[in-house]
Amino acid sequence: MLDALRQDVFEANVELVRRGLVIASFGNASGVARDEGLVVIKPSGVSYADLRPENLVVTDLDGRTVEGDFRPSSDLPAHLVLYRAFPSIGGVAHTHSSFATSWAQARREIPCLGTTHADYFRGPVPVTDAMTPAEIRSDYERNTGEVIVRRFSDLDPSAVPAVLVAGHAPFCWGASVGDAVHVAVILEEIARIAYQTVVLNPEILPLATDLGDKHFLRKHGPGAYYGQK
């Protein structure tokens, strides 16, 4: 199980680079083995060009290193908060992709303007509150996760599997680390389309809820009928 998860997390991190969602050592992906209580994550600051499956770090859900010679990603505490708060998720991907990060820096949610967005997110992609000076000074990375969880106090993380951390960048998640990376790819595309849409028509209104729900629910949930069984 752990060897398979290690390989999945390695391939997910490589896919972030291949898709152009990270440069240098920005960004990371992790996966969780819930039965074992273990997390596999990219090591801190290691270039993607030098990354190997054996470089990945295994920790427990309290952040203690179980396997690995490197320090885990500095974002590990945020990932751990998400794993504890959202028990249905199996992977997290954090990027600084251009368009999604632009919305995060602008401190604007990504509105649902069309069915491309609605196919993957039921409603806008939310943005968190800005972190307080106290949150930044103390346990910054853990508090990054906490500010995300607070934003989802009235949202379903399975219906909106991504968030923009104000002034920072996006975090995405899914049932597996591969799914989390797929969400990150889709998020960047809908962020780009939304940006172009509001440039072309600054007065554009959000997509009608009925139409948005139709597109989301035909792909997700017990009544989904899109694709093959």
GROMACS .gro file of C-alpha atoms in nm:
model
  229
    1MET     CA    1   0.000   0.000   0.000
    2LEU     CA    2   0.269   0.250   0.102
    3ASP     CA    3   0.490   0.170  -0.199
    4ALA     CA    4   0.193   0.226  -0.432
    5LEU     CA    5   0.106   0.554  -0.261
    6ARG     CA    6   0.467   0.669  -0.284
    7GLN     CA    7   0.464   0.604  -0.658
    8ASP     CA    8   0.128   0.780  -0.698
    9VAL     CA    9   0.252   1.086  -0.510
   10PHE     CA   10   0.573   1.094  -0.716
   11GLU     CA   11   0.379   1.077  -1.042
   12ALA     CA   12   0.137   1.344  -0.919
   13ASN     CA   13   0.418   1.586  -0.842
   14VAL     CA   14   0.576   1.521  -1.181
   15GLU     CA   15   0.238   1.579  -1.346
   16LEU     CA   16   0.214   1.924  -1.184
   17VAL     CA   17   0.536   2.017  -1.362
   18ARG     CA   18   0.436   1.854  -1.690
   19ARG     CA   19   0.112   2.051  -1.688
   20GLY     CA   20   0.297   2.378  -1.626
   21LEU     CA   21   0.132   2.435  -1.290
   22VAL     CA   22   0.456   2.472  -1.093
   23ILE     CA   23   0.801   2.612  -1.162
   24ALA     CA   24   1.124   2.570  -0.966
   25SER     CA   25   1.027   2.405  -0.636
   26PHE     CA   26   0.694   2.591  -0.596
   27GLY     CA   27   0.403   2.365  -0.513
   28ASN     CA   28   0.362   2.013  -0.381
   29ALA     CA   29   0.130   1.716  -0.376
   30SER     CA   30   0.063   1.461  -0.105
   31GLY     CA   31  -0.142   1.149  -0.050
   32VAL     CA   32  -0.276   0.984   0.264
   33ALA     CA   33  -0.303   0.616   0.359
   34ARG     CA   34  -0.588   0.647   0.607
   35ASP     CA   35  -0.579   0.292   0.740
   36GLU     CA   36  -0.210   0.329   0.825
   37GLY     CA   37  -0.240   0.693   0.934
   38LEU     CA   38   0.047   0.794   0.706
   39VAL     CA   39   0.106   1.076   0.459
   40VAL     CA   40   0.350   1.082   0.167
   41ILE     CA   41   0.464   1.426   0.052
   42LYS     CA   42   0.728   1.598  -0.158
   43PRO     CA   43   1.043   1.701   0.032
   44SER     CA   44   1.098   2.070   0.101
   45GLY     CA   45   1.284   2.272  -0.160
   46VAL     CA   46   1.393   1.976  -0.372
   47SER     CA   47   1.392   2.055  -0.742
   48TYR     CA   48   1.138   1.860  -0.943
   49ALA     CA   49   1.419   1.771  -1.184
   50ASP     CA   50   1.594   1.589  -0.899
   51LEU     CA   51   1.284   1.432  -0.748
   52ARG     CA   52   1.274   1.053  -0.717
   53PRO     CA   53   1.018   0.826  -0.547
   54GLU     CA   54   1.272   0.740  -0.279
   55ASN     CA   55   1.314   1.113  -0.198
   56LEU     CA   56   0.954   1.144  -0.082
   57VAL     CA   57   0.892   1.179   0.289
   58VAL     CA   58   0.648   0.967   0.489
   59THR     CA   59   0.499   1.119   0.804
   60ASP     CA   60   0.223   1.035   1.044
   61LEU     CA   61  -0.086   1.254   1.077
   62ASP     CA   62   0.088   1.454   1.348
   63GLY     CA   63   0.372   1.545   1.113
   64ARG     CA   64   0.638   1.317   1.261
   65THR     CA   65   0.871   1.170   0.997
   66VAL     CA   66   0.839   0.793   0.964
   67GLU     CA   67   1.051   0.740   0.653
   68GLY     CA   68   1.282   0.962   0.450
   69ASP     CA   69   1.613   1.146   0.473
   70PHE     CA   70   1.474   1.485   0.372
   71ARG     CA   71   1.259   1.736   0.552
   72PRO     CA   72   0.897   1.724   0.432
   73SER     CA   73   0.744   2.014   0.243
   74SER     CA   74   0.700   2.322   0.457
   75ASP     CA   75   0.332   2.307   0.360
   76LEU     CA   76   0.286   1.969   0.531
   77PRO     CA   77   0.102   2.118   0.833
   78ALA     CA   78  -0.161   2.269   0.598
   79HIS     CA   79  -0.207   1.934   0.425
   80LEU     CA   80  -0.248   1.760   0.761
   81VAL     CA   81  -0.517   2.005   0.873
   82LEU     CA   82  -0.709   1.933   0.552
   83TYR     CA   83  -0.678   1.556   0.593
   84ARG     CA   84  -0.812   1.579   0.947
   85ALA     CA   85  -1.097   1.817   0.858
   86PHE     CA   86  -1.206   1.652   0.531
   87PRO     CA   87  -1.211   1.275   0.593
   88SER     CA   88  -1.328   1.190   0.242
   89ILE     CA   89  -1.016   1.323   0.067
   90GLY     CA   90  -0.712   1.114  -0.020
   91GLY     CA   91  -0.482   1.369  -0.180
   92VAL     CA   92  -0.393   1.737  -0.177
   93ALA     CA   93  -0.222   1.945  -0.446
   94HIS     CA   94  -0.087   2.296  -0.388
   95THR     CA   95   0.034   2.507  -0.678
   96HIS     CA   96   0.115   2.865  -0.766
   97SER     CA   97  -0.036   2.836  -1.114
   98SER     CA   98  -0.062   3.172  -1.287
   99PHE     CA   99  -0.433   3.241  -1.329
  100ALA     CA  100  -0.557   3.074  -1.011
  101THR     CA  101  -0.288   3.254  -0.812
  102SER     CA  102  -0.386   3.584  -0.975
  103TRP     CA  103  -0.741   3.544  -0.840
  104ALA     CA  104  -0.599   3.453  -0.498
  105GLN     CA  105  -0.376   3.761  -0.497
  106ALA     CA  106  -0.669   3.977  -0.604
  107ARG     CA  107  -0.860   3.822  -0.311
  108ARG     CA  108  -1.149   3.740  -0.542
  109GLU     CA  109  -1.341   3.416  -0.564
  110ILE     CA  110  -1.367   3.264  -0.910
  111PRO     CA  111  -1.733   3.308  -1.007
  112CYS     CA  112  -1.918   3.033  -1.189
  113LEU     CA  113  -1.973   3.204  -1.523
  114GLY     CA  114  -2.031   2.903  -1.745
  115THR     CA  115  -2.087   2.532  -1.771
  116THR     CA  116  -1.715   2.452  -1.803
  117HIS     CA  117  -1.676   2.571  -1.444
  118ALA     CA  118  -2.001   2.405  -1.330
  119ASP     CA  119  -1.889   2.065  -1.457
  120TYR     CA  120  -1.633   2.051  -1.174
  121PHE     CA  121  -1.731   2.305  -0.906
  122ARG     CA  122  -2.079   2.354  -0.764
  123GLY     CA  123  -2.067   2.730  -0.728
  124PRO     CA  124  -1.778   2.973  -0.713
  125VAL     CA  125  -1.430   2.870  -0.607
  126PRO     CA  126  -1.403   3.048  -0.272
  127VAL     CA  127  -1.127   3.267  -0.138
  128THR     CA  128  -1.029   3.261   0.228
  129ASP     CA  129  -1.013   3.553   0.465
  130ALA     CA  130  -0.674   3.718   0.491
  131MET     CA  131  -0.468   3.566   0.770
  132THR     CA  132  -0.417   3.780   1.077
  133PRO     CA  133  -0.069   3.896   1.186
  134ALA     CA  134  -0.091   3.656   1.481
  135GLU     CA  135  -0.175   3.364   1.250
  136ILE     CA  136   0.118   3.453   1.026
  137ARG     CA  137   0.368   3.487   1.310
  138SER     CA  138   0.270   3.163   1.485
  139ASP     CA  139   0.232   2.826   1.310
  140TYR     CA  140   0.187   2.993   0.972
  141GLU     CA  141   0.156   2.675   0.767
  142ARG     CA  142  -0.087   2.509   1.009
  143ASN     CA  143  -0.292   2.827   1.020
  144THR     CA  144  -0.303   2.825   0.640
  145GLY     CA  145  -0.492   2.498   0.668
  146GLU     CA  146  -0.710   2.635   0.946
  147VAL     CA  147  -0.815   2.940   0.745
  148ILE     CA  148  -0.917   2.704   0.462
  149VAL     CA  149  -1.123   2.490   0.698
  150ARG     CA  150  -1.297   2.797   0.840
  151ARG     CA  151  -1.391   2.905   0.489
  152PHE     CA  152  -1.555   2.565   0.437
  153SER     CA  153  -1.766   2.580   0.752
  154ASP     CA  154  -2.074   2.610   0.530
  155LEU     CA  155  -1.939   2.450   0.211
  156ASP     CA  156  -1.911   2.089   0.094
  157PRO     CA  157  -1.544   2.012   0.012
  158SER     CA  158  -1.651   1.733  -0.222
  159ALA     CA  159  -1.867   1.974  -0.427
  160VAL     CA  160  -1.606   2.250  -0.429
  161PRO     CA  161  -1.270   2.068  -0.422
  162ALA     CA  162  -1.047   2.375  -0.427
  163VAL     CA  163  -0.987   2.704  -0.250
  164LEU     CA  164  -0.786   3.020  -0.305
  165VAL     CA  165  -0.584   3.127  -0.002
  166ALA     CA  166  -0.600   3.508   0.001
  167GLY     CA  167  -0.274   3.663  -0.109
  168HIS     CA  168  -0.121   3.320  -0.156
  169ALA     CA  169  -0.233   3.052  -0.402
  170PRO     CA  170  -0.471   2.759  -0.457
  171PHE     CA  171  -0.506   2.431  -0.271
  172CYS     CA  172  -0.696   2.145  -0.437
  173TRP     CA  173  -0.798   1.800  -0.319
  174GLY     CA  174  -0.965   1.481  -0.430
  175ALA     CA  175  -1.031   1.117  -0.347
  176SER     CA  176  -0.671   1.041  -0.447
  177VAL     CA  177  -0.359   1.244  -0.509
  178GLY     CA  178  -0.412   1.192  -0.882
  179ASP     CA  179  -0.762   1.334  -0.851
  180ALA     CA  180  -0.623   1.635  -0.661
  181VAL     CA  181  -0.382   1.708  -0.944
  182HIS     CA  182  -0.663   1.674  -1.197
  183VAL     CA  183  -0.862   1.933  -1.000
  184ALA     CA  184  -0.558   2.163  -1.004
  185VAL     CA  185  -0.541   2.133  -1.383
  186ILE     CA  186  -0.911   2.212  -1.420
  187LEU     CA  187  -0.891   2.497  -1.169
  188GLU     CA  188  -0.619   2.672  -1.367
  189GLU     CA  189  -0.821   2.642  -1.687
  190ILE     CA  190  -1.144   2.778  -1.538
  191ALA     CA  191  -0.944   3.058  -1.370
  192ARG     CA  192  -0.805   3.153  -1.710
  193ILE     CA  193  -1.145   3.138  -1.879
  194ALA     CA  194  -1.307   3.342  -1.601
  195TYR     CA  195  -1.038   3.609  -1.625
  196GLN     CA  196  -1.087   3.638  -2.001
  197THR     CA  197  -1.465   3.649  -1.957
  198VAL     CA  198  -1.463   3.937  -1.708
  199VAL     CA  199  -1.220   4.127  -1.931
  200LEU     CA  200  -1.452   4.085  -2.230
  201ASN     CA  201  -1.765   4.163  -2.028
  202PRO     CA  202  -1.707   4.326  -1.687
  203GLU     CA  203  -2.086   4.324  -1.628
  204ILE     CA  204  -2.123   3.948  -1.673
  205LEU     CA  205  -2.349   3.779  -1.419
  206PRO     CA  206  -2.294   3.433  -1.268
  207LEU     CA  207  -2.440   3.135  -1.447
  208ALA     CA  208  -2.801   3.055  -1.355
  209THR     CA  209  -2.805   2.815  -1.058
  210ASP     CA  210  -3.037   2.568  -1.233
  211LEU     CA  211  -2.800   2.535  -1.527
  212GLY     CA  212  -2.493   2.515  -1.306
  213ASP     CA  213  -2.647   2.246  -1.088
  214LYS     CA  214  -2.755   2.048  -1.393
  215HIS     CA  215  -2.400   2.035  -1.525
  216PHE     CA  216  -2.248   1.952  -1.187
  217LEU     CA  217  -2.500   1.684  -1.089
  218ARG     CA  218  -2.495   1.504  -1.421
  219LYS     CA  219  -2.126   1.429  -1.350
  220HIS     CA  220  -2.127   1.397  -0.971
  221GLY     CA  221  -2.339   1.227  -0.707
  222PRO     CA  222  -2.577   0.931  -0.707
  223GLY     CA  223  -2.779   1.059  -1.004
  224ALA     CA  224  -2.481   1.119  -1.233
  225TYR     CA  225  -2.519   0.989  -1.586
  226TYR     CA  226  -2.230   1.147  -1.776
  227GLY     CA  227  -1.970   0.904  -1.916
  228GLN     CA  228  -1.953   0.527  -1.898
  229LYS     CA  229  -2.044   0.310  -1.599
   0.00000   0.00000   0.00000
